Amino acid sequence: MSRADLHIHTKFSNRPTNFFLKKLKVSESMTDPLAAYQLAKRRGMDFIALTDSDSLDGYAQLAHFADVIPACETTLQFPEDGCPVRVMIYGLNDAQLAKMLSLRGNLYNVREYLLAENLYHVVAQPLEPHDGKLSPDHVERLLLLFDHFEARSCGRQQRSNEFTAAFLDALTPEYFDQIQRKWKITPASERPWQKGQIGSSNDYCGQYIGLTWTEAPRVATANEFLQQLRMRKGTPAGMHGSTIASAHSMYRVGAQLYASKVLRREGDVQGILELIVTRLLSPEKPTKKQVASSLWDAFKGLFKMRKKPSAIERKLIAEVIRAYRELPKDERLGGIDRDDLQTFDARLYNMADRVLSKVSYQLLNDAMKDFERGQIGSGLPLVAALLPIQSVMAPYLYSFDKLNRDRKLIRELSARVEGTLELPKKSARKKVAWFSDTVTDVNGVSMTLHRMSEVAEKLDADLEIICSVAESRAPTGSKFLNFPPVGEISIPDYELQKLSVPPILRIVKYLESQNFDEYIISTPGPVGLLAMFAAKLFGVPVRAIYHSDFPQHVRQITGDEGLEKTTWKFMRWFYGLADAVYSPSDHYRKQLIDHGFNPRRLFIYTRGTDLDFYNPRHRDEEFYKPHGISDRVIFVYTGRVSREKNLDVVVDAFLQDEVLQKKAALAIVGDGPFRDELIARKLPPMIVFPGFVKGKQLAKAYASGDVFVFPSTTDTYGNSVLEAQASGLPSLVSNEGGPKEIILPGESGLVLPGYDVNAWREAMRSLVESDDLRHRMAAAARARAATRDWSTAFREFWDEDPYPKADEEVRAIVIAITVYRVGFALARVL
């Protein structure tokens, strides 16, 4: 078999297609034609074609080689709407190129000219949407107009390449009759459904040449090879591309441009910098002579330099070196074969992820320490240094966006030909990623995720709960996937809870590889922001759950209404990006509408409880005796002991009533920043703090009490209220928030004004004085909870499809304008 790489760019390309290179107005490639030729031959290519944009100058440099095919790439346009399409033309001369370029504003005219001149031509990367205009309508016309397509490109992902090849292979005469009647376009060949397919490297940086190619029956000359391709005897082969390879190609072109254009002024220092850049971005090892020569020139050049690095530059260099030294040896760049670009790219990506993340976190952490010491002047430069660090990630993020833009087109194309063409079927099983910043903390979000994961495991649902917490606190369930954070930041007034800084590049790469059908986001923290960013990159629909009333938490903690308003703005922005928003209660649904949320995208998220685990039969009369409580009516609170839980209302009610102090007790079960403050008040002995409990001990803590109290005004739902009801406890709850919707007022509990100490005192006293009322409410509480089990809650949420009901117009606008805004916000938050 003969092999050829038919899509290589060199420094003679005139029209860059890359966004950044367009802005810089420079060539899309810095590769020397001879270097490209030599690398292709070393990697086993029998023939090559330099497809510089609108130019044959690269070919002219190699025209004396008989195995080089004259070729170029150009961008044509549909005259109806200007939609661009890239086409590669082979075997042409300068006069034909000039004529073709004069016609390229009209794709139909160029096609007629190519046919008249009998020039072999191929549609390059036919499903790449370029500026977003390419649609199924355009694809149908391309199929009628052209007979040859690039089906495998090292510039596209395996997912894209495989769909392109499968789609072309699936074409039928019946399908062509259908689209020909639709578009009134006459195909050029007698069997237009039999398409020629080629493979190529689409290389811009001089690294991937010859790693993807086209095979054809063995021939002696370049013209004979092209004839084999005309007869559709070519077969695409070699490696597929990736977003990582695309990003590294941009880095390499940028480094080559920097070395050739910017460093000219640095004279002798240029050699060592070029050497470092080459070694970092390529597995190719320099010779000892190159190293020695470059080091000597650099040594001489350093004496000519007058500017010393600043303190912040020295800090940055030191952090980079330290982060690199912490890498395991098997994750460094040594020991890789020079042609094994896939392994090299994977290691370079992982190294960039770890080093950039570590350096960013360390700078942020040092800045925070300076701010705490009041050294603002020292901290601000460290924060400013984060910007260039984050900008290093730009090519990665751009490539993730660029190489995933075709997902929408592929979905639309698949839907259009369903029932007409036999394409590989996507699994009907829904695959979902659920994101949360909190998974093992004591709160309703963590508890909900664990219960949902248990049901998902029993039902064998394809669910992954993605988080980023320290490995010592990572969940162990089979449905959880933890990405250890690069660091953690303490939250003011929440010392026991840490905000993790997730490894951005690692998570985004994983999400891209998994092709999830849906994202569910439980928290608007760093993990939630990263998930929202990925959703926009990959076109995945999002359901976001409004678990926590953060604006009210902020007001209660800080007392600052301005900060509360700012938090509401962030909430509107974040949840406004989701396709559907779930509120745990109707109370909060109305509140969200009042604060500007779109009512058409708001739904109720119903949760459940484990009726066997939380059960009156777990009552243990001895449970509270070690805390000095016996022969009393026991009021129980379980959960996080923090100021926003409004616990001082219940404590004050107890302190103001002699009957309660004589006949009752209050057990505040849990831990949190407010616990020590309450203990410091030297409360009477009937108010006890058993501390944090879990598992069977938690079930006993509920069932061994008599009445549950939950005075919080900020909980959007109140899982512990439902658990208490299932344990057979009447519940006293606030009239603000979601818990009031869990109980039946007057039957399974009472709803009380959140801050009215006297109302709570009277309600608690009435239940102490009336055994009959307490027992009647206890029975009603259990009966009420029996209607809400986790299996039912999971199935209802899992099976619901809210997207057709959501506001499609708003959704389209959001997707179009926010992908880069999310990335910018994510960088600022982290």
PDB file of C-alpha atoms in Angstrom, residues 209-461:
ATOM      1  CA  ILE A 209       2.866  15.291  10.047  1.00  0.00           C
ATOM      2  CA  GLY A 210       2.577  11.704   8.830  1.00  0.00           C
ATOM      3  CA  LEU A 211       0.692  10.440  11.884  1.00  0.00           C
ATOM      4  CA  THR A 212      -2.622  10.409   9.983  1.00  0.00           C
ATOM      5  CA  TRP A 213      -2.668   9.448   6.325  1.00  0.00           C
ATOM      6  CA  THR A 214      -4.473   7.995   3.322  1.00  0.00           C
ATOM      7  CA  GLU A 215      -3.687   4.506   2.083  1.00  0.00           C
ATOM      8  CA  ALA A 216      -4.259   3.318  -1.511  1.00  0.00           C
ATOM      9  CA  PRO A 217      -3.067   0.407  -3.653  1.00  0.00           C
ATOM     10  CA  ARG A 218       0.663   0.525  -4.294  1.00  0.00           C
ATOM     11  CA  VAL A 219       1.636   2.952  -7.098  1.00  0.00           C
ATOM     12  CA  ALA A 220       4.853   4.486  -8.407  1.00  0.00           C
ATOM     13  CA  THR A 221       3.975   8.143  -9.001  1.00  0.00           C
ATOM     14  CA  ALA A 222       2.039  10.965  -7.392  1.00  0.00           C
ATOM     15  CA  ASN A 223      -0.328  11.210 -10.354  1.00  0.00           C
ATOM     16  CA  GLU A 224      -1.103   7.500 -10.094  1.00  0.00           C
ATOM     17  CA  PHE A 225      -1.850   7.958  -6.401  1.00  0.00           C
ATOM     18  CA  LEU A 226      -4.310  10.771  -7.162  1.00  0.00           C
ATOM     19  CA  GLN A 227      -5.938   8.532  -9.763  1.00  0.00           C
ATOM     20  CA  GLN A 228      -6.498   5.882  -7.102  1.00  0.00           C
ATOM     21  CA  LEU A 229      -8.192   8.506  -4.952  1.00  0.00           C
ATOM     22  CA  ARG A 230     -10.408   9.616  -7.835  1.00  0.00           C
ATOM     23  CA  MET A 231     -11.520   5.994  -8.129  1.00  0.00           C
ATOM     24  CA  ARG A 232     -12.434   6.079  -4.397  1.00  0.00           C
ATOM     25  CA  LYS A 233      -9.787   3.530  -3.476  1.00  0.00           C
ATOM     26  CA  GLY A 234      -8.294   5.610  -0.683  1.00  0.00           C
ATOM     27  CA  THR A 235      -8.666   4.549   2.950  1.00  0.00           C
ATOM     28  CA  PRO A 236      -8.168   6.926   5.933  1.00  0.00           C
ATOM     29  CA  ALA A 237      -5.722   5.603   8.541  1.00  0.00           C
ATOM     30  CA  GLY A 238      -3.581   6.689  11.490  1.00  0.00           C
ATOM     31  CA  MET A 239      -4.325   8.555  14.693  1.00  0.00           C
ATOM     32  CA  HIS A 240      -7.294  10.737  15.484  1.00  0.00           C
ATOM     33  CA  GLY A 241      -6.897  14.241  16.831  1.00  0.00           C
ATOM     34  CA  SER A 242      -7.862  15.626  20.226  1.00  0.00           C
ATOM     35  CA  THR A 243      -8.501  18.924  21.922  1.00  0.00           C
ATOM     36  CA  ILE A 244      -5.176  18.511  23.704  1.00  0.00           C
ATOM     37  CA  ALA A 245      -3.294  18.079  20.429  1.00  0.00           C
ATOM     38  CA  SER A 246      -5.131  21.088  18.986  1.00  0.00           C
ATOM     39  CA  ALA A 247      -4.143  23.250  21.948  1.00  0.00           C
ATOM     40  CA  HIS A 248      -0.530  22.096  21.831  1.00  0.00           C
ATOM     41  CA  SER A 249      -0.456  22.876  18.122  1.00  0.00           C
ATOM     42  CA  MET A 250      -1.476  26.446  18.986  1.00  0.00           C
ATOM     43  CA  TYR A 251       1.205  26.615  21.693  1.00  0.00           C
ATOM     44  CA  ARG A 252       3.851  25.360  19.282  1.00  0.00           C
ATOM     45  CA  VAL A 253       2.898  27.781  16.530  1.00  0.00           C
ATOM     46  CA  GLY A 254       2.849  30.583  19.100  1.00  0.00           C
ATOM     47  CA  ALA A 255       6.250  29.560  20.443  1.00  0.00           C
ATOM     48  CA  GLN A 256       7.703  29.383  16.937  1.00  0.00           C
ATOM     49  CA  LEU A 257       6.246  32.781  16.133  1.00  0.00           C
ATOM     50  CA  TYR A 258       7.641  34.225  19.365  1.00  0.00           C
ATOM     51  CA  ALA A 259      11.068  32.771  18.699  1.00  0.00           C
ATOM     52  CA  SER A 260      11.240  34.031  15.128  1.00  0.00           C
ATOM     53  CA  LYS A 261       9.568  37.443  15.476  1.00  0.00           C
ATOM     54  CA  VAL A 262       9.973  38.659  19.052  1.00  0.00           C
ATOM     55  CA  LEU A 263      13.272  37.195  20.167  1.00  0.00           C
ATOM     56  CA  ARG A 264      15.282  38.569  17.268  1.00  0.00           C
ATOM     57  CA  ARG A 265      16.147  41.555  19.415  1.00  0.00           C
ATOM     58  CA  GLU A 266      17.505  39.334  22.194  1.00  0.00           C
ATOM     59  CA  GLY A 267      20.398  38.115  20.055  1.00  0.00           C
ATOM     60  CA  ASP A 268      22.376  35.302  21.647  1.00  0.00           C
ATOM     61  CA  VAL A 269      19.690  34.552  24.249  1.00  0.00           C
ATOM     62  CA  GLN A 270      17.333  33.464  21.485  1.00  0.00           C
ATOM     63  CA  GLY A 271      19.067  30.104  21.084  1.00  0.00           C
ATOM     64  CA  ILE A 272      18.541  28.858  24.622  1.00  0.00           C
ATOM     65  CA  LEU A 273      14.944  30.099  24.732  1.00  0.00           C
ATOM     66  CA  GLU A 274      14.177  28.325  21.456  1.00  0.00           C
ATOM     67  CA  LEU A 275      15.785  25.198  22.866  1.00  0.00           C
ATOM     68  CA  ILE A 276      13.680  25.317  26.044  1.00  0.00           C
ATOM     69  CA  VAL A 277      10.472  25.916  24.108  1.00  0.00           C
ATOM     70  CA  THR A 278      11.278  23.111  21.645  1.00  0.00           C
ATOM     71  CA  ARG A 279      12.046  20.652  24.455  1.00  0.00           C
ATOM     72  CA  LEU A 280       8.909  21.545  26.377  1.00  0.00           C
ATOM     73  CA  LEU A 281       6.550  21.290  23.419  1.00  0.00           C
ATOM     74  CA  SER A 282       8.091  18.348  21.584  1.00  0.00           C
ATOM     75  CA  PRO A 283       9.404  14.858  22.463  1.00  0.00           C
ATOM     76  CA  GLU A 284      12.248  15.443  20.000  1.00  0.00           C
ATOM     77  CA  LYS A 285      15.519  15.512  21.989  1.00  0.00           C
ATOM     78  CA  PRO A 286      18.161  18.132  21.099  1.00  0.00           C
ATOM     79  CA  THR A 287      21.716  16.960  20.420  1.00  0.00           C
ATOM     80  CA  LYS A 288      24.505  17.548  22.929  1.00  0.00           C
ATOM     81  CA  LYS A 289      26.102  19.974  20.451  1.00  0.00           C
ATOM     82  CA  GLN A 290      22.867  22.002  20.247  1.00  0.00           C
ATOM     83  CA  VAL A 291      22.629  22.161  24.035  1.00  0.00           C
ATOM     84  CA  ALA A 292      26.258  23.176  24.520  1.00  0.00           C
ATOM     85  CA  SER A 293      26.130  25.821  21.794  1.00  0.00           C
ATOM     86  CA  SER A 294      22.880  27.313  23.044  1.00  0.00           C
ATOM     87  CA  LEU A 295      24.067  27.410  26.659  1.00  0.00           C
ATOM     88  CA  TRP A 296      27.319  29.153  25.690  1.00  0.00           C
ATOM     89  CA  ASP A 297      25.486  31.761  23.569  1.00  0.00           C
ATOM     90  CA  ALA A 298      22.997  32.335  26.366  1.00  0.00           C
ATOM     91  CA  PHE A 299      25.769  32.703  28.930  1.00  0.00           C
ATOM     92  CA  LYS A 300      27.363  35.413  26.824  1.00  0.00           C
ATOM     93  CA  GLY A 301      23.994  37.052  26.210  1.00  0.00           C
ATOM     94  CA  LEU A 302      23.116  37.275  29.877  1.00  0.00           C
ATOM     95  CA  PHE A 303      25.991  39.673  30.462  1.00  0.00           C
ATOM     96  CA  LYS A 304      24.433  42.025  27.931  1.00  0.00           C
ATOM     97  CA  MET A 305      21.088  42.079  29.717  1.00  0.00           C
ATOM     98  CA  ARG A 306      20.582  44.849  32.237  1.00  0.00           C
ATOM     99  CA  LYS A 307      17.032  44.280  33.464  1.00  0.00           C
ATOM    100  CA  LYS A 308      16.705  42.071  36.537  1.00  0.00           C
ATOM    101  CA  PRO A 309      13.520  40.086  37.225  1.00  0.00           C
ATOM    102  CA  SER A 310      11.139  41.737  39.644  1.00  0.00           C
ATOM    103  CA  ALA A 311      10.207  40.242  43.012  1.00  0.00           C
ATOM    104  CA  ILE A 312       6.891  38.969  41.673  1.00  0.00           C
ATOM    105  CA  GLU A 313       8.666  37.423  38.648  1.00  0.00           C
ATOM    106  CA  ARG A 314      11.105  35.655  40.974  1.00  0.00           C
ATOM    107  CA  LYS A 315       8.173  34.437  43.065  1.00  0.00           C
ATOM    108  CA  LEU A 316       6.404  33.143  39.971  1.00  0.00           C
ATOM    109  CA  ILE A 317       9.496  31.331  38.701  1.00  0.00           C
ATOM    110  CA  ALA A 318      10.105  29.775  42.109  1.00  0.00           C
ATOM    111  CA  GLU A 319       6.525  28.508  42.351  1.00  0.00           C
ATOM    112  CA  VAL A 320       6.654  26.993  38.859  1.00  0.00           C
ATOM    113  CA  ILE A 321       9.925  25.212  39.647  1.00  0.00           C
ATOM    114  CA  ARG A 322       8.577  23.928  42.959  1.00  0.00           C
ATOM    115  CA  ALA A 323       5.343  22.687  41.361  1.00  0.00           C
ATOM    116  CA  TYR A 324       7.298  20.887  38.635  1.00  0.00           C
ATOM    117  CA  ARG A 325       9.609  19.207  41.138  1.00  0.00           C
ATOM    118  CA  GLU A 326       6.579  17.836  42.988  1.00  0.00           C
ATOM    119  CA  LEU A 327       5.471  15.938  39.861  1.00  0.00           C
ATOM    120  CA  PRO A 328       6.021  12.149  39.990  1.00  0.00           C
ATOM    121  CA  LYS A 329       8.761  11.074  37.594  1.00  0.00           C
ATOM    122  CA  ASP A 330       6.354   9.024  35.492  1.00  0.00           C
ATOM    123  CA  GLU A 331       4.349  12.207  34.802  1.00  0.00           C
ATOM    124  CA  ARG A 332       7.285  14.186  33.462  1.00  0.00           C
ATOM    125  CA  LEU A 333       8.220  14.512  29.806  1.00  0.00           C
ATOM    126  CA  GLY A 334      11.232  12.222  29.627  1.00  0.00           C
ATOM    127  CA  GLY A 335      11.482   8.729  28.179  1.00  0.00           C
ATOM    128  CA  ILE A 336       8.920   9.173  25.372  1.00  0.00           C
ATOM    129  CA  ASP A 337       9.559   8.047  21.803  1.00  0.00           C
ATOM    130  CA  ARG A 338       9.881  11.023  19.504  1.00  0.00           C
ATOM    131  CA  ASP A 339       6.966   9.888  17.329  1.00  0.00           C
ATOM    132  CA  ASP A 340       4.656   9.025  20.252  1.00  0.00           C
ATOM    133  CA  LEU A 341       2.832  12.350  20.236  1.00  0.00           C
ATOM    134  CA  GLN A 342      -0.255  10.929  21.947  1.00  0.00           C
ATOM    135  CA  THR A 343       1.665   9.933  25.077  1.00  0.00           C
ATOM    136  CA  PHE A 344       3.646  13.152  24.992  1.00  0.00           C
ATOM    137  CA  ASP A 345       0.521  15.315  24.649  1.00  0.00           C
ATOM    138  CA  ALA A 346      -1.226  13.475  27.469  1.00  0.00           C
ATOM    139  CA  ARG A 347       1.723  13.993  29.825  1.00  0.00           C
ATOM    140  CA  LEU A 348       2.194  17.613  28.832  1.00  0.00           C
ATOM    141  CA  TYR A 349      -1.494  18.284  29.456  1.00  0.00           C
ATOM    142  CA  ASN A 350      -1.396  16.605  32.863  1.00  0.00           C
ATOM    143  CA  MET A 351       1.756  18.496  33.728  1.00  0.00           C
ATOM    144  CA  ALA A 352       0.220  21.811  32.686  1.00  0.00           C
ATOM    145  CA  ASP A 353      -2.890  21.025  34.720  1.00  0.00           C
ATOM    146  CA  ARG A 354      -0.957  20.188  37.875  1.00  0.00           C
ATOM    147  CA  VAL A 355       1.666  22.927  37.618  1.00  0.00           C
ATOM    148  CA  LEU A 356      -0.712  25.751  36.644  1.00  0.00           C
ATOM    149  CA  SER A 357      -3.232  24.719  39.289  1.00  0.00           C
ATOM    150  CA  LYS A 358      -0.590  24.456  42.019  1.00  0.00           C
ATOM    151  CA  VAL A 359       0.994  27.778  41.131  1.00  0.00           C
ATOM    152  CA  SER A 360      -2.392  29.543  40.938  1.00  0.00           C
ATOM    153  CA  TYR A 361      -3.495  28.167  44.282  1.00  0.00           C
ATOM    154  CA  GLN A 362      -0.207  29.005  45.988  1.00  0.00           C
ATOM    155  CA  LEU A 363      -0.292  32.593  44.715  1.00  0.00           C
ATOM    156  CA  LEU A 364      -3.907  32.982  45.835  1.00  0.00           C
ATOM    157  CA  ASN A 365      -3.190  31.433  49.217  1.00  0.00           C
ATOM    158  CA  ASP A 366      -0.173  33.696  49.795  1.00  0.00           C
ATOM    159  CA  ALA A 367      -2.231  36.734  48.742  1.00  0.00           C
ATOM    160  CA  MET A 368      -4.985  35.820  51.223  1.00  0.00           C
ATOM    161  CA  LYS A 369      -2.409  35.566  54.014  1.00  0.00           C
ATOM    162  CA  ASP A 370      -1.057  39.005  53.103  1.00  0.00           C
ATOM    163  CA  PHE A 371      -4.575  40.455  53.148  1.00  0.00           C
ATOM    164  CA  GLU A 372      -5.264  38.906  56.576  1.00  0.00           C
ATOM    165  CA  ARG A 373      -2.092  40.561  57.877  1.00  0.00           C
ATOM    166  CA  GLY A 374      -3.203  43.853  56.374  1.00  0.00           C
ATOM    167  CA  GLN A 375      -0.394  43.804  53.791  1.00  0.00           C
ATOM    168  CA  ILE A 376      -2.556  44.759  50.846  1.00  0.00           C
ATOM    169  CA  GLY A 377       0.382  46.137  48.872  1.00  0.00           C
ATOM    170  CA  SER A 378       2.053  42.724  48.978  1.00  0.00           C
ATOM    171  CA  GLY A 379      -1.107  40.760  48.227  1.00  0.00           C
ATOM    172  CA  LEU A 380      -2.364  42.662  45.200  1.00  0.00           C
ATOM    173  CA  PRO A 381       0.638  41.878  42.941  1.00  0.00           C
ATOM    174  CA  LEU A 382       0.167  38.184  43.749  1.00  0.00           C
ATOM    175  CA  VAL A 383      -3.481  38.405  42.692  1.00  0.00           C
ATOM    176  CA  ALA A 384      -2.442  40.262  39.526  1.00  0.00           C
ATOM    177  CA  ALA A 385       0.042  37.477  38.759  1.00  0.00           C
ATOM    178  CA  LEU A 386      -2.891  35.059  38.534  1.00  0.00           C
ATOM    179  CA  LEU A 387      -4.054  36.663  35.291  1.00  0.00           C
ATOM    180  CA  PRO A 388      -1.100  35.621  33.107  1.00  0.00           C
ATOM    181  CA  ILE A 389      -1.189  32.173  34.734  1.00  0.00           C
ATOM    182  CA  GLN A 390      -4.856  31.750  33.827  1.00  0.00           C
ATOM    183  CA  SER A 391      -4.243  33.085  30.323  1.00  0.00           C
ATOM    184  CA  VAL A 392      -1.869  30.178  29.718  1.00  0.00           C
ATOM    185  CA  MET A 393      -4.962  27.963  29.820  1.00  0.00           C
ATOM    186  CA  ALA A 394      -6.624  29.947  27.010  1.00  0.00           C
ATOM    187  CA  PRO A 395      -5.517  27.688  24.118  1.00  0.00           C
ATOM    188  CA  TYR A 396      -6.816  24.648  25.991  1.00  0.00           C
ATOM    189  CA  LEU A 397     -10.189  26.253  26.648  1.00  0.00           C
ATOM    190  CA  TYR A 398     -10.370  27.584  23.092  1.00  0.00           C
ATOM    191  CA  SER A 399      -9.625  24.111  21.707  1.00  0.00           C
ATOM    192  CA  PHE A 400     -12.253  22.505  23.923  1.00  0.00           C
ATOM    193  CA  ASP A 401     -14.727  24.968  22.467  1.00  0.00           C
ATOM    194  CA  LYS A 402     -13.553  24.722  18.859  1.00  0.00           C
ATOM    195  CA  LEU A 403     -13.437  20.939  18.616  1.00  0.00           C
ATOM    196  CA  ASN A 404     -16.824  20.486  20.254  1.00  0.00           C
ATOM    197  CA  ARG A 405     -18.810  22.977  18.192  1.00  0.00           C
ATOM    198  CA  ASP A 406     -19.865  20.172  15.862  1.00  0.00           C
ATOM    199  CA  ARG A 407     -21.859  18.365  18.576  1.00  0.00           C
ATOM    200  CA  LYS A 408     -24.974  20.388  17.841  1.00  0.00           C
ATOM    201  CA  LEU A 409     -24.659  19.836  14.091  1.00  0.00           C
ATOM    202  CA  ILE A 410     -24.147  16.099  14.558  1.00  0.00           C
ATOM    203  CA  ARG A 411     -27.236  15.873  16.780  1.00  0.00           C
ATOM    204  CA  GLU A 412     -29.312  17.792  14.239  1.00  0.00           C
ATOM    205  CA  LEU A 413     -27.990  15.766  11.315  1.00  0.00           C
ATOM    206  CA  SER A 414     -28.645  12.488  13.138  1.00  0.00           C
ATOM    207  CA  ALA A 415     -32.195  13.552  13.940  1.00  0.00           C
ATOM    208  CA  ARG A 416     -32.847  14.565  10.332  1.00  0.00           C
ATOM    209  CA  VAL A 417     -31.776  11.235   8.795  1.00  0.00           C
ATOM    210  CA  GLU A 418     -33.293   9.049  11.502  1.00  0.00           C
ATOM    211  CA  GLY A 419     -35.320   6.348   9.791  1.00  0.00           C
ATOM    212  CA  THR A 420     -33.642   7.131   6.456  1.00  0.00           C
ATOM    213  CA  LEU A 421     -29.993   6.222   6.999  1.00  0.00           C
ATOM    214  CA  GLU A 422     -28.635   3.474   9.236  1.00  0.00           C
ATOM    215  CA  LEU A 423     -26.220   5.240  11.587  1.00  0.00           C
ATOM    216  CA  PRO A 424     -24.705   3.699  14.730  1.00  0.00           C
ATOM    217  CA  LYS A 425     -27.312   3.916  17.472  1.00  0.00           C
ATOM    218  CA  LYS A 426     -26.579   5.878  20.594  1.00  0.00           C
ATOM    219  CA  SER A 427     -27.417   4.031  23.774  1.00  0.00           C
ATOM    220  CA  ALA A 428     -30.972   4.719  24.911  1.00  0.00           C
ATOM    221  CA  ARG A 429     -29.706   4.624  28.475  1.00  0.00           C
ATOM    222  CA  LYS A 430     -29.413   8.116  29.898  1.00  0.00           C
ATOM    223  CA  LYS A 431     -25.953   9.053  31.176  1.00  0.00           C
ATOM    224  CA  VAL A 432     -25.900  11.804  33.787  1.00  0.00           C
ATOM    225  CA  ALA A 433     -23.186  13.710  35.662  1.00  0.00           C
ATOM    226  CA  TRP A 434     -24.227  15.325  38.955  1.00  0.00           C
ATOM    227  CA  PHE A 435     -21.960  18.045  40.391  1.00  0.00           C
ATOM    228  CA  SER A 436     -21.581  19.324  43.931  1.00  0.00           C
ATOM    229  CA  ASP A 437     -19.045  21.282  45.957  1.00  0.00           C
ATOM    230  CA  THR A 438     -20.243  19.536  49.123  1.00  0.00           C
ATOM    231  CA  VAL A 439     -20.562  15.764  49.456  1.00  0.00           C
ATOM    232  CA  THR A 440     -19.439  14.744  52.951  1.00  0.00           C
ATOM    233  CA  ASP A 441     -20.326  17.843  54.978  1.00  0.00           C
ATOM    234  CA  VAL A 442     -23.225  17.847  57.422  1.00  0.00           C
ATOM    235  CA  ASN A 443     -25.947  19.421  55.295  1.00  0.00           C
ATOM    236  CA  GLY A 444     -28.984  18.555  53.222  1.00  0.00           C
ATOM    237  CA  VAL A 445     -27.123  18.642  49.910  1.00  0.00           C
ATOM    238  CA  SER A 446     -24.645  15.946  50.980  1.00  0.00           C
ATOM    239  CA  MET A 447     -27.352  13.797  52.499  1.00  0.00           C
ATOM    240  CA  THR A 448     -29.512  14.066  49.372  1.00  0.00           C
ATOM    241  CA  LEU A 449     -26.632  13.082  47.107  1.00  0.00           C
ATOM    242  CA  HIS A 450     -25.817  10.012  49.173  1.00  0.00           C
ATOM    243  CA  ARG A 451     -29.435   8.859  49.249  1.00  0.00           C
ATOM    244  CA  MET A 452     -29.836   9.449  45.518  1.00  0.00           C
ATOM    245  CA  SER A 453     -26.599   7.574  44.813  1.00  0.00           C
ATOM    246  CA  GLU A 454     -27.806   4.581  46.826  1.00  0.00           C
ATOM    247  CA  VAL A 455     -31.040   4.400  44.839  1.00  0.00           C
ATOM    248  CA  ALA A 456     -29.131   4.880  41.559  1.00  0.00           C
ATOM    249  CA  GLU A 457     -26.886   1.966  42.495  1.00  0.00           C
ATOM    250  CA  LYS A 458     -29.875  -0.285  43.218  1.00  0.00           C
ATOM    251  CA  LEU A 459     -31.557   0.681  39.949  1.00  0.00           C
ATOM    252  CA  ASP A 460     -28.256   0.509  38.002  1.00  0.00           C
ATOM    253  CA  ALA A 461     -28.788   4.056  36.737  1.00  0.00           C
TER     254      ALA A 461
END
